[in-house]
CSV table of C-alpha atoms (C1' of nucleotides) in Angstrom, one decimal:
chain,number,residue,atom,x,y,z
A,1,UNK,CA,0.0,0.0,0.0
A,2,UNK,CA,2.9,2.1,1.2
A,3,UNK,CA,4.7,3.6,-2.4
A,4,UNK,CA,7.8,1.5,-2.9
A,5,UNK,CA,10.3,4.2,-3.4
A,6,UNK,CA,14.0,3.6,-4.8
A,7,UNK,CA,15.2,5.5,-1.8
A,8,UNK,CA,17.9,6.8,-4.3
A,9,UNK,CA,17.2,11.0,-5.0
A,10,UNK,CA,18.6,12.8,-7.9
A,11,UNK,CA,20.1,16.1,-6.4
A,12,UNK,CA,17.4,17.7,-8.9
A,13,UNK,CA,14.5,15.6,-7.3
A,14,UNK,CA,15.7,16.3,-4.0
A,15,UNK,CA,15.2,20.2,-4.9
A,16,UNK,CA,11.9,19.4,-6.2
A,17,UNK,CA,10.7,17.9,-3.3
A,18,UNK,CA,12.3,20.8,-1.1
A,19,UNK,CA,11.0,23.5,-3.0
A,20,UNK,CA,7.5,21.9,-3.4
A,21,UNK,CA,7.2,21.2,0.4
A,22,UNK,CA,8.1,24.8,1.3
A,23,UNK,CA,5.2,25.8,-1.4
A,24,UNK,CA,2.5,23.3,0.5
A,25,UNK,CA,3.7,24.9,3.8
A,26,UNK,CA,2.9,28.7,2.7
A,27,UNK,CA,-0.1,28.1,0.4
A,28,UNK,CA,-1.6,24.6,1.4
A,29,UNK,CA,-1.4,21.5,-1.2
A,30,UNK,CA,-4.6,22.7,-3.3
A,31,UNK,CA,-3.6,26.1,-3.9
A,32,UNK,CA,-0.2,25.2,-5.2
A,33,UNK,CA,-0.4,24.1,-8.4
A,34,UNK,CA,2.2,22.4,-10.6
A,35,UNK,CA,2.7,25.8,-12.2
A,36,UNK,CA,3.9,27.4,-9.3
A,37,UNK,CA,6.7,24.7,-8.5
A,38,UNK,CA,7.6,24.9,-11.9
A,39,UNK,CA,8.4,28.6,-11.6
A,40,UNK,CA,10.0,28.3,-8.2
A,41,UNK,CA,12.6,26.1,-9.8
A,42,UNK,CA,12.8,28.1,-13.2
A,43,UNK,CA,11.2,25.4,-15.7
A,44,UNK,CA,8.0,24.7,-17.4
A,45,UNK,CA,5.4,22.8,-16.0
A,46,UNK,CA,5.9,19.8,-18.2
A,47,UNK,CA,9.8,19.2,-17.6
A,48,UNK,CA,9.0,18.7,-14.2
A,49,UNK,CA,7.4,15.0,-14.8
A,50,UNK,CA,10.2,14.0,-16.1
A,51,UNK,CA,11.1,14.2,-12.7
A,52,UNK,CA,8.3,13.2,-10.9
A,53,UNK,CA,5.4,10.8,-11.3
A,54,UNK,CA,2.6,13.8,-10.6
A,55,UNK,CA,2.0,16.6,-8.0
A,56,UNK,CA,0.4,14.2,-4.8
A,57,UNK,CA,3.9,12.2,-5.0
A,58,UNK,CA,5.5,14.4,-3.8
A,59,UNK,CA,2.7,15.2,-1.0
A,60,UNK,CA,2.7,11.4,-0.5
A,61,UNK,CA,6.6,11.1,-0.1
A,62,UNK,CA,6.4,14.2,2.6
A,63,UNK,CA,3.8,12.4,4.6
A,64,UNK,CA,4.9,8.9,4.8
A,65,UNK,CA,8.2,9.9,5.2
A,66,UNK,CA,7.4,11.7,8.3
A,67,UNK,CA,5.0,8.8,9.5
A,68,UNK,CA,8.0,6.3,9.3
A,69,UNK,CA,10.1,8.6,11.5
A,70,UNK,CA,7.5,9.0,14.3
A,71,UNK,CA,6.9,4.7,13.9
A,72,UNK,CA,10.6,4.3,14.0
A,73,UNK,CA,11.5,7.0,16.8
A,74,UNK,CA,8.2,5.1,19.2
A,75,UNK,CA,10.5,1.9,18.3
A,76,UNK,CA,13.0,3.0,19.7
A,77,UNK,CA,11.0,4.6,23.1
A,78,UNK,CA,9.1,0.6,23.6
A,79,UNK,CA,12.7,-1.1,23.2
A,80,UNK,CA,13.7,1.0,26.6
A,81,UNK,CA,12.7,-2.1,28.1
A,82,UNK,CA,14.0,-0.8,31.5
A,83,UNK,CA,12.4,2.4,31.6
A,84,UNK,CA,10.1,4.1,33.7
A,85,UNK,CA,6.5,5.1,31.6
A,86,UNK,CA,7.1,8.6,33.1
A,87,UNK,CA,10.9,8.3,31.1
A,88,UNK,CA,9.2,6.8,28.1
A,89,UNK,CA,6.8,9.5,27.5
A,90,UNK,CA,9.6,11.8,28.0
A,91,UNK,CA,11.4,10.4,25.5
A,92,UNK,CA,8.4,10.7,23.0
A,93,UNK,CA,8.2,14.5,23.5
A,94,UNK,CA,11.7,14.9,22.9
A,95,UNK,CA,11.3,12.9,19.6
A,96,UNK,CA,8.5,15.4,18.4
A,97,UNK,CA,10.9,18.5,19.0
A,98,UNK,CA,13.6,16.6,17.7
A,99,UNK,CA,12.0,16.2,14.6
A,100,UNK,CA,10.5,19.5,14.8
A,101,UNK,CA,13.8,20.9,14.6
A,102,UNK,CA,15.4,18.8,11.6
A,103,UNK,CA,12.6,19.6,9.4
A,104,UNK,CA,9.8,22.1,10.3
A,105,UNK,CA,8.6,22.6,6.3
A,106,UNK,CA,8.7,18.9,5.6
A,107,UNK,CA,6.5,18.5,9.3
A,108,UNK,CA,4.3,21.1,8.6
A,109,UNK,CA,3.3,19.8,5.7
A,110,UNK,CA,2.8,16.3,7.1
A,111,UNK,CA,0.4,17.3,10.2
A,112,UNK,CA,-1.1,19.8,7.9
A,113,UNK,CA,-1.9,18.3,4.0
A,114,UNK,CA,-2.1,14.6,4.8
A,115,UNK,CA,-5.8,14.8,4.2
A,116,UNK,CA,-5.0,15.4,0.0
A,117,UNK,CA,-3.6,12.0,-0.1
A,118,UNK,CA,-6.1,10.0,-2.4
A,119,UNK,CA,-7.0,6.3,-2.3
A,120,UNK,CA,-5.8,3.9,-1.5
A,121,UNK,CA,-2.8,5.5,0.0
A,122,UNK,CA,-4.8,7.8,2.4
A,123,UNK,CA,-6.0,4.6,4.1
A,124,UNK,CA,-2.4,3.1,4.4
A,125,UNK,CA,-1.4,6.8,6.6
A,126,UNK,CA,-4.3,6.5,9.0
A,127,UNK,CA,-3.3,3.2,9.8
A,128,UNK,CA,-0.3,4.4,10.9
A,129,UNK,CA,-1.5,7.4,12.4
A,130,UNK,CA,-3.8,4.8,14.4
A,131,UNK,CA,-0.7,2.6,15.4
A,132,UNK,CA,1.6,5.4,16.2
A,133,UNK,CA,-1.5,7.1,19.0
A,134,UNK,CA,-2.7,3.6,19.9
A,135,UNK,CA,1.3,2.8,21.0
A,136,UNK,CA,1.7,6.4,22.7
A,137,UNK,CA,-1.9,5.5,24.6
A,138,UNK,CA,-0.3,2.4,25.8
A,139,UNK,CA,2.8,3.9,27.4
A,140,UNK,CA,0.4,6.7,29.2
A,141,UNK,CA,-2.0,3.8,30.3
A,142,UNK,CA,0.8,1.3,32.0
A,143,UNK,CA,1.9,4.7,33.5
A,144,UNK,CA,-1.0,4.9,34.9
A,145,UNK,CA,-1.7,1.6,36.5
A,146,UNK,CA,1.9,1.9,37.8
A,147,UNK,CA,0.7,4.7,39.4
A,148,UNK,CA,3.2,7.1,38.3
A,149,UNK,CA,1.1,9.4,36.4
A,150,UNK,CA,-2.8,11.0,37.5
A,151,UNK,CA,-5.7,8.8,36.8
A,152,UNK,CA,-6.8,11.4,34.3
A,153,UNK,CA,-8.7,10.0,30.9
A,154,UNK,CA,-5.6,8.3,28.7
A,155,UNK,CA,-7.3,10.0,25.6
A,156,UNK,CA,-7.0,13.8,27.0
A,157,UNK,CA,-3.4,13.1,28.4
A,158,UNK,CA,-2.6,11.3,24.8
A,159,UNK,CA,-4.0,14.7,22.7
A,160,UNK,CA,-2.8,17.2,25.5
A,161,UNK,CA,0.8,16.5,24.7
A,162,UNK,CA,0.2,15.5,21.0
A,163,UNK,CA,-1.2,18.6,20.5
A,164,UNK,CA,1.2,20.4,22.6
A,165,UNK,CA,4.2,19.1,20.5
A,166,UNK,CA,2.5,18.4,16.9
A,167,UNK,CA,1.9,21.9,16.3
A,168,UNK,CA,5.1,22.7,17.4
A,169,UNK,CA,5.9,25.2,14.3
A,170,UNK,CA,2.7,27.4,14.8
A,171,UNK,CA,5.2,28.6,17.7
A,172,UNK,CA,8.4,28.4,15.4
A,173,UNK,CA,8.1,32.0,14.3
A,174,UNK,CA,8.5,33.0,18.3
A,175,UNK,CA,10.9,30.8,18.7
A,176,UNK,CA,14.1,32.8,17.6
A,177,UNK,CA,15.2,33.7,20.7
A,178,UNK,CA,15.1,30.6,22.5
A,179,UNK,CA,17.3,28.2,22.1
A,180,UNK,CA,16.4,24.0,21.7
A,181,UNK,CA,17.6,23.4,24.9
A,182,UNK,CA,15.2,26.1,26.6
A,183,UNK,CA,12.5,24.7,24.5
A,184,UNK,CA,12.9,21.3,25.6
A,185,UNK,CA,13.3,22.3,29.3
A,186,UNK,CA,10.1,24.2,29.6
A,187,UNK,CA,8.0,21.8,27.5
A,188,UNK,CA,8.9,18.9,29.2
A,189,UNK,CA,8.1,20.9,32.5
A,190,UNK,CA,5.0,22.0,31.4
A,191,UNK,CA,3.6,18.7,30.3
A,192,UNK,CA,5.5,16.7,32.8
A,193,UNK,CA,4.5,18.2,35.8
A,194,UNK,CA,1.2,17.9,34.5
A,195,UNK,CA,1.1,14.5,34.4
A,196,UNK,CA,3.0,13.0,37.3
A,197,UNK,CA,1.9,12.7,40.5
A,198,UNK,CA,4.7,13.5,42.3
A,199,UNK,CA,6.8,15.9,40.1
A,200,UNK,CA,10.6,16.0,41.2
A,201,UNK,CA,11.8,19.0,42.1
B,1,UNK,CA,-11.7,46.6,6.7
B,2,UNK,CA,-14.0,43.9,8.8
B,3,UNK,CA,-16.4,43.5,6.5
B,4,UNK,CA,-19.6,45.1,8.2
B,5,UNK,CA,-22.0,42.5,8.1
B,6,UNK,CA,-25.8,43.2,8.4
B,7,UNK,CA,-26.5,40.6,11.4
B,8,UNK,CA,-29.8,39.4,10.0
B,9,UNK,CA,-29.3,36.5,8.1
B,10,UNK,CA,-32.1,34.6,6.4
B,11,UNK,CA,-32.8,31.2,7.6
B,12,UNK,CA,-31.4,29.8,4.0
B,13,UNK,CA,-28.5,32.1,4.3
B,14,UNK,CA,-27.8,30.7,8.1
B,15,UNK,CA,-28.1,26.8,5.8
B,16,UNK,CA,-25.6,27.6,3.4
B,17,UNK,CA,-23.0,28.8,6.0
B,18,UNK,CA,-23.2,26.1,8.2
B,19,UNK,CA,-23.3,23.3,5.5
B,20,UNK,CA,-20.4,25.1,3.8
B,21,UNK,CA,-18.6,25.2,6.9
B,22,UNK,CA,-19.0,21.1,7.3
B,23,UNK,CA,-17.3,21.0,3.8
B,24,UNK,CA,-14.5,23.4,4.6
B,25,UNK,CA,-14.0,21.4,7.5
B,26,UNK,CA,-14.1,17.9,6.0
B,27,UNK,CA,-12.4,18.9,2.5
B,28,UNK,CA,-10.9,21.9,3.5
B,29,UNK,CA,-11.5,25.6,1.7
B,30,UNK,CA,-9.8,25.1,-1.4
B,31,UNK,CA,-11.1,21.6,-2.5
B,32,UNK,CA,-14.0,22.7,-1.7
B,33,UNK,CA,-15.8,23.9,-5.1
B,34,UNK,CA,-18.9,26.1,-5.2
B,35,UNK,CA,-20.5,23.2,-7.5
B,36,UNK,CA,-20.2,20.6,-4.3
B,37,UNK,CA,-21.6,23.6,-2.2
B,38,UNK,CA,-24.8,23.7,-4.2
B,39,UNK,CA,-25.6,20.0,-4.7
B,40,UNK,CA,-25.0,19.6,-1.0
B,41,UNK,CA,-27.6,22.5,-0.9
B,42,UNK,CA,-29.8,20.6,-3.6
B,43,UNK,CA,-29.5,24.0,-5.9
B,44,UNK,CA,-27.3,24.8,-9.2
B,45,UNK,CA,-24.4,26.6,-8.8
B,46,UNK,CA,-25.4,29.6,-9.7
B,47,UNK,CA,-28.6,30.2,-7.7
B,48,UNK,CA,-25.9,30.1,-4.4
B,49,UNK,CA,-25.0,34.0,-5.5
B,50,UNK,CA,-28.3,35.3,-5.0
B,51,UNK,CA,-27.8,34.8,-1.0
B,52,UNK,CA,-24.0,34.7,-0.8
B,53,UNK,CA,-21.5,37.3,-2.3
B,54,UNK,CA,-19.1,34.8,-3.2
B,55,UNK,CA,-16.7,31.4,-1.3
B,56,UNK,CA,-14.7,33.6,0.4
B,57,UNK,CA,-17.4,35.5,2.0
B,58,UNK,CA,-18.6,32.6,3.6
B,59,UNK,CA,-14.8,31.6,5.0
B,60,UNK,CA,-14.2,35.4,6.2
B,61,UNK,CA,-17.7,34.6,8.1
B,62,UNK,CA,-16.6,32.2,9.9
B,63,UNK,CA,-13.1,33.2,11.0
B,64,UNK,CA,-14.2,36.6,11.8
B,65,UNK,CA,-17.0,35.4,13.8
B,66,UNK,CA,-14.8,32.9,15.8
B,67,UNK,CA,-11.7,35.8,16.4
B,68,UNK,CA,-14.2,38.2,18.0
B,69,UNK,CA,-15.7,34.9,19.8
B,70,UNK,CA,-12.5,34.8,21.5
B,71,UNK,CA,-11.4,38.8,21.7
B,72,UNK,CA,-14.6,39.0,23.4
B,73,UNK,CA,-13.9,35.9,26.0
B,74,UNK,CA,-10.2,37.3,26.6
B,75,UNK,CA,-12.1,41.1,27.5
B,76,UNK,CA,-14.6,39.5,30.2
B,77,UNK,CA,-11.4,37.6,31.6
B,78,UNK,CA,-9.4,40.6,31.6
B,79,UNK,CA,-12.4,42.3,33.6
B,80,UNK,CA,-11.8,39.5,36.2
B,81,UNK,CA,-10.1,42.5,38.3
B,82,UNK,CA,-9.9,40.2,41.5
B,83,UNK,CA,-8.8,37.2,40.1
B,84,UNK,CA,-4.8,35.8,40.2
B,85,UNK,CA,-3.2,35.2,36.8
B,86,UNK,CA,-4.2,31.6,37.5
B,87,UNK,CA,-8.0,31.9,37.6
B,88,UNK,CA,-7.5,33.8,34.6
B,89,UNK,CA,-5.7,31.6,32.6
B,90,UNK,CA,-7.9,28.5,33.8
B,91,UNK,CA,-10.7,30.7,32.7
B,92,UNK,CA,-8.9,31.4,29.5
B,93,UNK,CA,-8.3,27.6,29.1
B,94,UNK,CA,-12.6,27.1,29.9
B,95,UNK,CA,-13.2,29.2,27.3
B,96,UNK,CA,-11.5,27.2,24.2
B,97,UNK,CA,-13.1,24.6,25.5
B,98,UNK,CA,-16.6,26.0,25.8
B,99,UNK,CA,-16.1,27.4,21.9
B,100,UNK,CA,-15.0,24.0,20.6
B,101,UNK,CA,-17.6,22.7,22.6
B,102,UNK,CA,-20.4,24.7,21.3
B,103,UNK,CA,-19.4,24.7,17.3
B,104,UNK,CA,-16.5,22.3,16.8
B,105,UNK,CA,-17.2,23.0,12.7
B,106,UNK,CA,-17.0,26.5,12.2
B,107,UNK,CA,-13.8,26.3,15.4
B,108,UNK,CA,-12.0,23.9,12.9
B,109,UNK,CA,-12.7,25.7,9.9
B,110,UNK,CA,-11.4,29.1,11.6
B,111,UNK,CA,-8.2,27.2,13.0
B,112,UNK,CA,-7.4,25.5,9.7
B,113,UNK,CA,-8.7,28.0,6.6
B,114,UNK,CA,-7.8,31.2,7.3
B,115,UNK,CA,-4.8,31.5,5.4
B,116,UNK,CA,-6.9,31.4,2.2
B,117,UNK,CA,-8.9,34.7,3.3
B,118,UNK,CA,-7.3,37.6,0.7
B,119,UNK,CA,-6.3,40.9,1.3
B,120,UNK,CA,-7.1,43.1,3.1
B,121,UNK,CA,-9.1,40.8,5.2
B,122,UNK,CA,-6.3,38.6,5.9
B,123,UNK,CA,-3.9,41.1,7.3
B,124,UNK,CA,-7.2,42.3,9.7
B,125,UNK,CA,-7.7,38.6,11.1
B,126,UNK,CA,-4.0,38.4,11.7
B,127,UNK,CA,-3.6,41.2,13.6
B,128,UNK,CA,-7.1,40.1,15.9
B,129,UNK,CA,-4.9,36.7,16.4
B,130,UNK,CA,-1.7,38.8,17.3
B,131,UNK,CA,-3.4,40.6,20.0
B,132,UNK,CA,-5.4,37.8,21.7
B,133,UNK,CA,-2.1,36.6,21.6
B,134,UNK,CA,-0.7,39.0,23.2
B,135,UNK,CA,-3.4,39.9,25.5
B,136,UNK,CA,-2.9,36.4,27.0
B,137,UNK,CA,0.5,36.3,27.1
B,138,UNK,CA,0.1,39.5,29.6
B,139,UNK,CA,-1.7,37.3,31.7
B,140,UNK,CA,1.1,34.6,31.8
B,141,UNK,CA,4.3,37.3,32.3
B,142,UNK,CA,2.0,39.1,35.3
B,143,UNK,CA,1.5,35.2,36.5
B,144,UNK,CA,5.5,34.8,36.7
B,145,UNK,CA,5.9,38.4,38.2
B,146,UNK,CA,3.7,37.3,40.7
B,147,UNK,CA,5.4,33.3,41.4
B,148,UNK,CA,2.5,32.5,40.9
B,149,UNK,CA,3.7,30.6,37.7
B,150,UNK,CA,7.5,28.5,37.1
B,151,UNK,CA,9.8,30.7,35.2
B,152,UNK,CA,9.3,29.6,32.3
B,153,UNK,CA,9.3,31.4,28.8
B,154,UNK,CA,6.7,33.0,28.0
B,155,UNK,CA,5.9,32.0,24.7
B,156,UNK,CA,6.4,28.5,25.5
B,157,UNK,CA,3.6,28.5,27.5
B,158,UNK,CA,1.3,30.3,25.3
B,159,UNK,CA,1.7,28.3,22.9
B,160,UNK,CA,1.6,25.2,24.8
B,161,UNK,CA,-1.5,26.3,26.2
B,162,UNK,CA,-2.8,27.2,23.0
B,163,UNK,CA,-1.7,24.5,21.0
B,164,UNK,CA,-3.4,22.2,23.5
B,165,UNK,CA,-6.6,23.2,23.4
B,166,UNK,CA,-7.0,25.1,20.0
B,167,UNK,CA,-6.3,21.7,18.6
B,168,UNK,CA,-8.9,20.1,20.9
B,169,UNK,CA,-11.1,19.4,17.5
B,170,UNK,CA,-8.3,16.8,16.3
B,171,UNK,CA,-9.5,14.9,19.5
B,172,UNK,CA,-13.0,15.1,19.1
B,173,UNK,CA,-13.7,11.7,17.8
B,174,UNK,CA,-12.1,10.2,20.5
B,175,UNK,CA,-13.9,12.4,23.1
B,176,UNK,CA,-17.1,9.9,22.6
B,177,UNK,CA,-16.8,8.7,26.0
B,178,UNK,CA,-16.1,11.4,28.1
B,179,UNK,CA,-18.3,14.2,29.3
B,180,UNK,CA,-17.5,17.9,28.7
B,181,UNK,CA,-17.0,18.1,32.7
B,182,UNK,CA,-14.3,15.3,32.6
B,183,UNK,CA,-12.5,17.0,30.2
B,184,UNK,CA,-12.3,20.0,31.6
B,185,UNK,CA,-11.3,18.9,34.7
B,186,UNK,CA,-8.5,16.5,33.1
B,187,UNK,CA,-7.3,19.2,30.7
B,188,UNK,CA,-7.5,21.6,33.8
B,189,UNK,CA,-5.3,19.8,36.1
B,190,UNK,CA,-2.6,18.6,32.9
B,191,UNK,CA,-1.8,22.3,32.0
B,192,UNK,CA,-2.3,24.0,35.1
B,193,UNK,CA,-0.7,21.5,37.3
B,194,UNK,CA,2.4,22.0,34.5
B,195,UNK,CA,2.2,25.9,35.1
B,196,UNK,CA,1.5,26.5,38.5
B,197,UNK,CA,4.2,26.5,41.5
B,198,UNK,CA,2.8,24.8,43.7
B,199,UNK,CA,-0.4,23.1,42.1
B,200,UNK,CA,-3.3,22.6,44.6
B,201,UNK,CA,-4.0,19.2,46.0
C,1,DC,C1',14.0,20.2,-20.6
C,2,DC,C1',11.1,22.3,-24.3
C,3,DT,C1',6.7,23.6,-27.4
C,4,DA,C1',2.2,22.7,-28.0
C,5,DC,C1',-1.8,21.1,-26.4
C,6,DC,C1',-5.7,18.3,-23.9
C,7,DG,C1',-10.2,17.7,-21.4
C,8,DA,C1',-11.9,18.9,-16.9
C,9,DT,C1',-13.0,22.0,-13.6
C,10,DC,C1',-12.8,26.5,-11.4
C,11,DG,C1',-15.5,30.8,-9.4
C,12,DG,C1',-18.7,33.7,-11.2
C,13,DT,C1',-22.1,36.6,-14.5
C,14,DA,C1',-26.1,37.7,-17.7
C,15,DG,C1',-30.6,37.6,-18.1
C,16,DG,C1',-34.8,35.9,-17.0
D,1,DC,C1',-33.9,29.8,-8.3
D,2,DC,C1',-33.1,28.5,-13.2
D,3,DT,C1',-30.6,28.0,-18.2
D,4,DA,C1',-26.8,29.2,-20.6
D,5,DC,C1',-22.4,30.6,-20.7
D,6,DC,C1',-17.7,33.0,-19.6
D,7,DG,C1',-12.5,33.3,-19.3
D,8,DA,C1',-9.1,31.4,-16.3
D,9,DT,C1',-6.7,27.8,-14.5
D,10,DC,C1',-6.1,23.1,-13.3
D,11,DG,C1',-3.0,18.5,-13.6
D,12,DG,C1',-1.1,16.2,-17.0
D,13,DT,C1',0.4,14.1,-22.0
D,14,DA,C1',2.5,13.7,-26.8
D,15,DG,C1',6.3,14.1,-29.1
D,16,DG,C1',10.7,15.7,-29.7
DNA sequence: CCTACCGATCGGTAGG
DNA sequence: CCTACCGATCGGTAGG
């Protein structure tokens, strides 16, 4: 279901797919059309499939791409095998700034456009979207029963911080004179606080 | 440069907005065609302009009438003379709720659409979402002033806040089985336990 | 990477 | 609220 790609970028596609996700950032995936990518990277319309297979690959690419770094990065967070939930969920909020920070266009366009993906691709990234919140639920919920976190709903703890740290870059432009470090501190004291019952000091 | 609107709206005109706003919010603005608009109405095209002026109208409706939803909610909290930067805030954080609560359509379409509202309109609903912005950041710097709130950056918080629950619509399938009271207590205690220096038990 | 071009669809108007 | 129609723009293809 997932697009098999050749994982192998022309430096020419790879500016295509740059260029076109910084366009779907400013104006949204509908109101860019091929046209305009074509004259952001000086050609005409038509050389640019020799390029690319048609304008939602590239949307496709952006989104999947994105998807298979969150799957990977919550991977990584359930192999902590000795780790505290309250650790764990840590660890989840630092991979949203993380890859907030490598690639705000490219996640912008990913929490953003998804919904443009057609059939029967659109299908294939809700299932992941499913897994990836279903996985992050799970954490919360053992840290619950292990009584390290509040007995709040596991759905409102799971969306507080989700949509705390997804739409990260609606905060980006205010974010010059902070540095990562500062970011991270105060977010993870915000949300952290939040959620454990006894918060260290 | 609001676009002064006469208030009394027929009860077809009221129909058209609200079924509009169910297809911004489902297809978003721009796929969205004026020809889906009017089958969804059961009329042709064309017969939509005798009671609308044109799409955008109906989008500039909607945001405008959800930014002065909130300017107005941020004004009766700033009147709160009594209260500590903490009531106000909580009552801040109340009133996204109550707004997503009470319209979670039109709430979505303002949150998601707005960048495709032209000029000069455009520049006018940014600078009403600068100033609630600012307005409540106020509240947060006179909460730190005070230790009443962790020292925490300022704009972090906003936006932490406000990324929370301005998103709260991306968790509305999920809030099924939870009442409005639950999740205002839940969402209550996650970002004000997070803020506050010495929560309340 | 280009010229030339396609059918489909867009938001909107004229006139009744 | 309709029929009839407009110019503009859409994503994409043929053929070189």
């Amino acid at each position: 279901m997932r697009p098999q790609q050749p994982e192998i970028m022309t430096p020419r596609k790879e500016e295509i797919y740059q260029v076109a996700a910084r366009l779907f950032q400013e104006k949204g995936y509908r109101a860019t059309s091929v046209r305009d990518l074509a004259r952001a990277l000086g050609l005409k319309p038509s050389s640019l499939y020799s390029h690319i297979g048609g304008k939602e690959e590239i949307l496709r690419k952006i989104c999947f791409d994105n998807a298979e770094r969150f799957l990977e990065g919550i991977g990584r967070v359930e192999a902590m095998q000795q780790a505290s939930a309250a650790e764990q969920v840590r660890a989840l909020i630092r991979l949203h700034i993380e890859v907030a920070l490598h690639d705000i266009t490219s996640l912008t366009v990913f929490n953003d456009e998804w919904r443009h993906i057609s059939e029967p691709w659109l299908s294939a990234f809700k299932a992941m979207r499913r897994d990836y919140e279903r996985r992050f639920r799970q954490i919360i919920e053992r840290g619950i029963e292990a009584g390290e976190f509040k007995p709040l709903n596991p759905h409102t703890i799971l969306y507080t911080i989700l949509n705390a740290v997804r739409w990260l870059h609606y905060s980006h432009p205010a974010k010059r004179d902070i540095t990562p470090q500062q970011l991270e501190r105060d977010l993870l004291t915000l949300l952290m606080d939040g959620l454990l019952k006894e918060p260290q000091q």
